Backbone as CSV, one residue per row, in Angstrom:
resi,resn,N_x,N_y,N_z,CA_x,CA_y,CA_z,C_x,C_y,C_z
1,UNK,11.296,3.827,22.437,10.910,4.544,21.230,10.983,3.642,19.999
2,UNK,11.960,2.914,19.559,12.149,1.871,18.581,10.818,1.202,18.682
3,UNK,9.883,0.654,19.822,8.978,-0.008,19.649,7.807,0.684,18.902
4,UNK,7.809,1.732,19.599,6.612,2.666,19.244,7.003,3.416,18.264
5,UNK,7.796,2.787,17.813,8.220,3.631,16.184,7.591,2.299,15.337
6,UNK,7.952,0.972,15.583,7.045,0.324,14.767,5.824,-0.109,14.984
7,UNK,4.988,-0.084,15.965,3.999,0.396,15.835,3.297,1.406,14.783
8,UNK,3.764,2.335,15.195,3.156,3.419,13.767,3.989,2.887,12.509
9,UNK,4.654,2.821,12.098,5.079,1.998,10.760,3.774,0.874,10.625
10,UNK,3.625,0.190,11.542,2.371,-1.169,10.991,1.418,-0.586,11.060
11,UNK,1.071,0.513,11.127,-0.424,1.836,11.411,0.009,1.995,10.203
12,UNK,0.321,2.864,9.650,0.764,3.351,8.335,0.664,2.150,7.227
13,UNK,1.155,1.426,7.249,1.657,0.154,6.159,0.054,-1.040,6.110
14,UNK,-0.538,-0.703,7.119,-2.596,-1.050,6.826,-3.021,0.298,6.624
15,UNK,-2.670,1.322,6.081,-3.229,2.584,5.514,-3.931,3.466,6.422
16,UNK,-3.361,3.251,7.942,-4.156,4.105,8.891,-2.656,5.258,8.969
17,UNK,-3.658,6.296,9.597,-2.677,7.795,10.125,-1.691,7.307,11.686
18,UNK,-0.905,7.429,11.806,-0.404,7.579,13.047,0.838,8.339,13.383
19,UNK,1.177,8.558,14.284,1.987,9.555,14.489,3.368,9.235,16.051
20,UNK,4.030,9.465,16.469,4.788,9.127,17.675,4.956,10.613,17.930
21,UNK,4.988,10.592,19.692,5.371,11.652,20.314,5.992,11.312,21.429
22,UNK,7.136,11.544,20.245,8.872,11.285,21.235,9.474,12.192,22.685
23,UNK,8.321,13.648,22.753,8.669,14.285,23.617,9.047,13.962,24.707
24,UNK,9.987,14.591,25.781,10.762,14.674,26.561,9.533,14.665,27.919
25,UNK,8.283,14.952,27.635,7.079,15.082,28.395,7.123,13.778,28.932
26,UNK,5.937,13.987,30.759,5.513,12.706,31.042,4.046,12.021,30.158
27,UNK,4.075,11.074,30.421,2.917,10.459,29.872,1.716,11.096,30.172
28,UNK,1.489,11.263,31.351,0.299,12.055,31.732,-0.163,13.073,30.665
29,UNK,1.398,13.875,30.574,1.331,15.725,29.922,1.104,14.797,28.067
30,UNK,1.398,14.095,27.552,1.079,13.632,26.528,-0.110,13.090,26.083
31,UNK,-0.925,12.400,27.128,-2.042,12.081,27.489,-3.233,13.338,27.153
32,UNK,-2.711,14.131,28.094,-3.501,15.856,28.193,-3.257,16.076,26.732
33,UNK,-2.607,16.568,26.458,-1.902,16.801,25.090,-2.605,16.473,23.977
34,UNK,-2.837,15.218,24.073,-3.546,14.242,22.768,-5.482,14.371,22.806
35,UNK,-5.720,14.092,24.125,-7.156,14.761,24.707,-7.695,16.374,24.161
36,UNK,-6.565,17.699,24.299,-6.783,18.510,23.726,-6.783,18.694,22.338
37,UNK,-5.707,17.964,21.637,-6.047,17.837,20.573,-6.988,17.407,19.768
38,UNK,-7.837,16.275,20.749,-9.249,15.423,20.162,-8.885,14.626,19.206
39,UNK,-7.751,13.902,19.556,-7.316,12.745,18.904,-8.287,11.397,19.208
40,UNK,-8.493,10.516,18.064,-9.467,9.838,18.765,-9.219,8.827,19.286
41,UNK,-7.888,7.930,19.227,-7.079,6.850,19.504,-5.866,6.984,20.271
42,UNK,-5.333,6.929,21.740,-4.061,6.703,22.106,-3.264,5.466,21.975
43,UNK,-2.411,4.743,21.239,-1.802,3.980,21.609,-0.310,4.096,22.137
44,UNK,-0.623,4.219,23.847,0.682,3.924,24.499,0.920,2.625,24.780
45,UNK,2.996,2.708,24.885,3.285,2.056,24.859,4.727,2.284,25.505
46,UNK,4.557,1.267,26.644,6.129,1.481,27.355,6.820,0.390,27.610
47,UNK,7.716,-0.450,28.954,8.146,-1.560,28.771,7.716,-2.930,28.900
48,UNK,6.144,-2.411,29.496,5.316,-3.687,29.367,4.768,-3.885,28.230
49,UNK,3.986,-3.069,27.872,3.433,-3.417,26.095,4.718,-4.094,25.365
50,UNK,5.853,-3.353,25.451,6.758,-3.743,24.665,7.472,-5.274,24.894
51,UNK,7.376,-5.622,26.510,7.303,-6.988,26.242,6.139,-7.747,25.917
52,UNK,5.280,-7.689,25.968,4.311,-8.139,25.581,3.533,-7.682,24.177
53,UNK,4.364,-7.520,23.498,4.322,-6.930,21.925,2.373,-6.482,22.082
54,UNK,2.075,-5.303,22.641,1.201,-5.399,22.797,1.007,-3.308,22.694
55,UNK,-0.044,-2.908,22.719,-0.381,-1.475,23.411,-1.463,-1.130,24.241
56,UNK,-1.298,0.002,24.788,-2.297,0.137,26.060,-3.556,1.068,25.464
57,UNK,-4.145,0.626,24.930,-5.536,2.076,23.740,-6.132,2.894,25.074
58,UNK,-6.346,4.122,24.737,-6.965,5.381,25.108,-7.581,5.672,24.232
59,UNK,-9.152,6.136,24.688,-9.537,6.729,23.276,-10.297,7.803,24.345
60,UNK,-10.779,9.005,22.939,-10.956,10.223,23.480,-12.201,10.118,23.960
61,UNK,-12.473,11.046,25.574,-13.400,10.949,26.066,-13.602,9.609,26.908
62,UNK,-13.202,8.355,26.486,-13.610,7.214,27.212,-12.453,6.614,28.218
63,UNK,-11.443,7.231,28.179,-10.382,6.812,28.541,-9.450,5.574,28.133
64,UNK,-9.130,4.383,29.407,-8.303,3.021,29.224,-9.295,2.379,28.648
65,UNK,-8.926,1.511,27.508,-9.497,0.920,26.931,-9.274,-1.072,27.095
66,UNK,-7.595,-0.800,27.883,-6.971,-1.710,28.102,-5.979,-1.976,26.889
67,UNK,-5.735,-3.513,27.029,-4.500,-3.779,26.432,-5.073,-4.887,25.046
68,UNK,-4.360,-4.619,23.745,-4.408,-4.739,22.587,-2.881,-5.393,22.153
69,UNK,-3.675,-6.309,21.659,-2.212,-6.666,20.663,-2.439,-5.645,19.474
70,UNK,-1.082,-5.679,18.902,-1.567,-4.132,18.014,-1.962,-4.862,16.449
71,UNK,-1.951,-6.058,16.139,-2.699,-6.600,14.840,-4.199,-6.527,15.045
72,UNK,-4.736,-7.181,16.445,-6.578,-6.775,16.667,-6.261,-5.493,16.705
73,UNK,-5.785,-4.596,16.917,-6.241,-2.748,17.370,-6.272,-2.343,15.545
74,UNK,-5.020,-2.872,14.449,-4.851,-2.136,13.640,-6.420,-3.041,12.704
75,UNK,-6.860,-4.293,13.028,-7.877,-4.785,12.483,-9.466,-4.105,12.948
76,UNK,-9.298,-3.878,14.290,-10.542,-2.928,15.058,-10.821,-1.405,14.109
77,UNK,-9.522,-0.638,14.081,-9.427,0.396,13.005,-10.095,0.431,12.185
78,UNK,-9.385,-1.015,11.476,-9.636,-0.830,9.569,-11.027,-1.137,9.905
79,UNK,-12.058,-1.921,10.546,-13.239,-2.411,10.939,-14.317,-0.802,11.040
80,UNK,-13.573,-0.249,11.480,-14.779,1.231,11.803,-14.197,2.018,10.808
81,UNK,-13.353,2.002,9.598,-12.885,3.105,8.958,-13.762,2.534,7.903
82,UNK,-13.492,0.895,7.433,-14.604,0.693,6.245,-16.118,0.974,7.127
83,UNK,-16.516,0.774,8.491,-18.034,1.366,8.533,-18.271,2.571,8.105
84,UNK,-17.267,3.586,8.302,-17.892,4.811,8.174,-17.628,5.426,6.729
85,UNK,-17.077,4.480,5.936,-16.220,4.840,4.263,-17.966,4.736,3.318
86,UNK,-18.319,5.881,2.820,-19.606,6.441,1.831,-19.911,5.116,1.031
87,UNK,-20.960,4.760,0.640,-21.088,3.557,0.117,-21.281,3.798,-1.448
């Protein structure tokens, strides 16, 4: 959890939304969870990402996206948030 707590701190601190879900749930049921919600980004993260200072992206509808260091994922972000920002 400490990892994936800073993770979202460096989401937040480049001005993106993020959130942790510390629940007691398996990954799977968090997975489901985030899908129903129509979240559009998963970044999990367990003891491999975490050695490998890295996260595993899900995105909605498309599934594994694979593995991200999380400076390209939070740069990929900011990349489609200025595409879609009104000119």
């Amino acid at each position: 959890i400490p990892y994936a707590q800073q993770v979202v701190e460096q989401l937040q601190a480049a001005g993106l939304r993020g959130e942790l879900d510390d629940r007691t749930e398996s990954i799977s049921r968090k997975i489901r969870d985030a899908e129903l919600r129509k979240i559009q980004y998963m970044a999990v993260v367990g003891d491999r990402e975490q050695e490998a200072a890295e996260i595993a992206l899900r995105e909605h509808r498309k599934g594994d996206e694979g593995s991200f260091g999380v400076p390209a994922f939070i740069e990929r972000l900011v990349g489609e948030v200025k595409a879609r920002a009104p000119r």
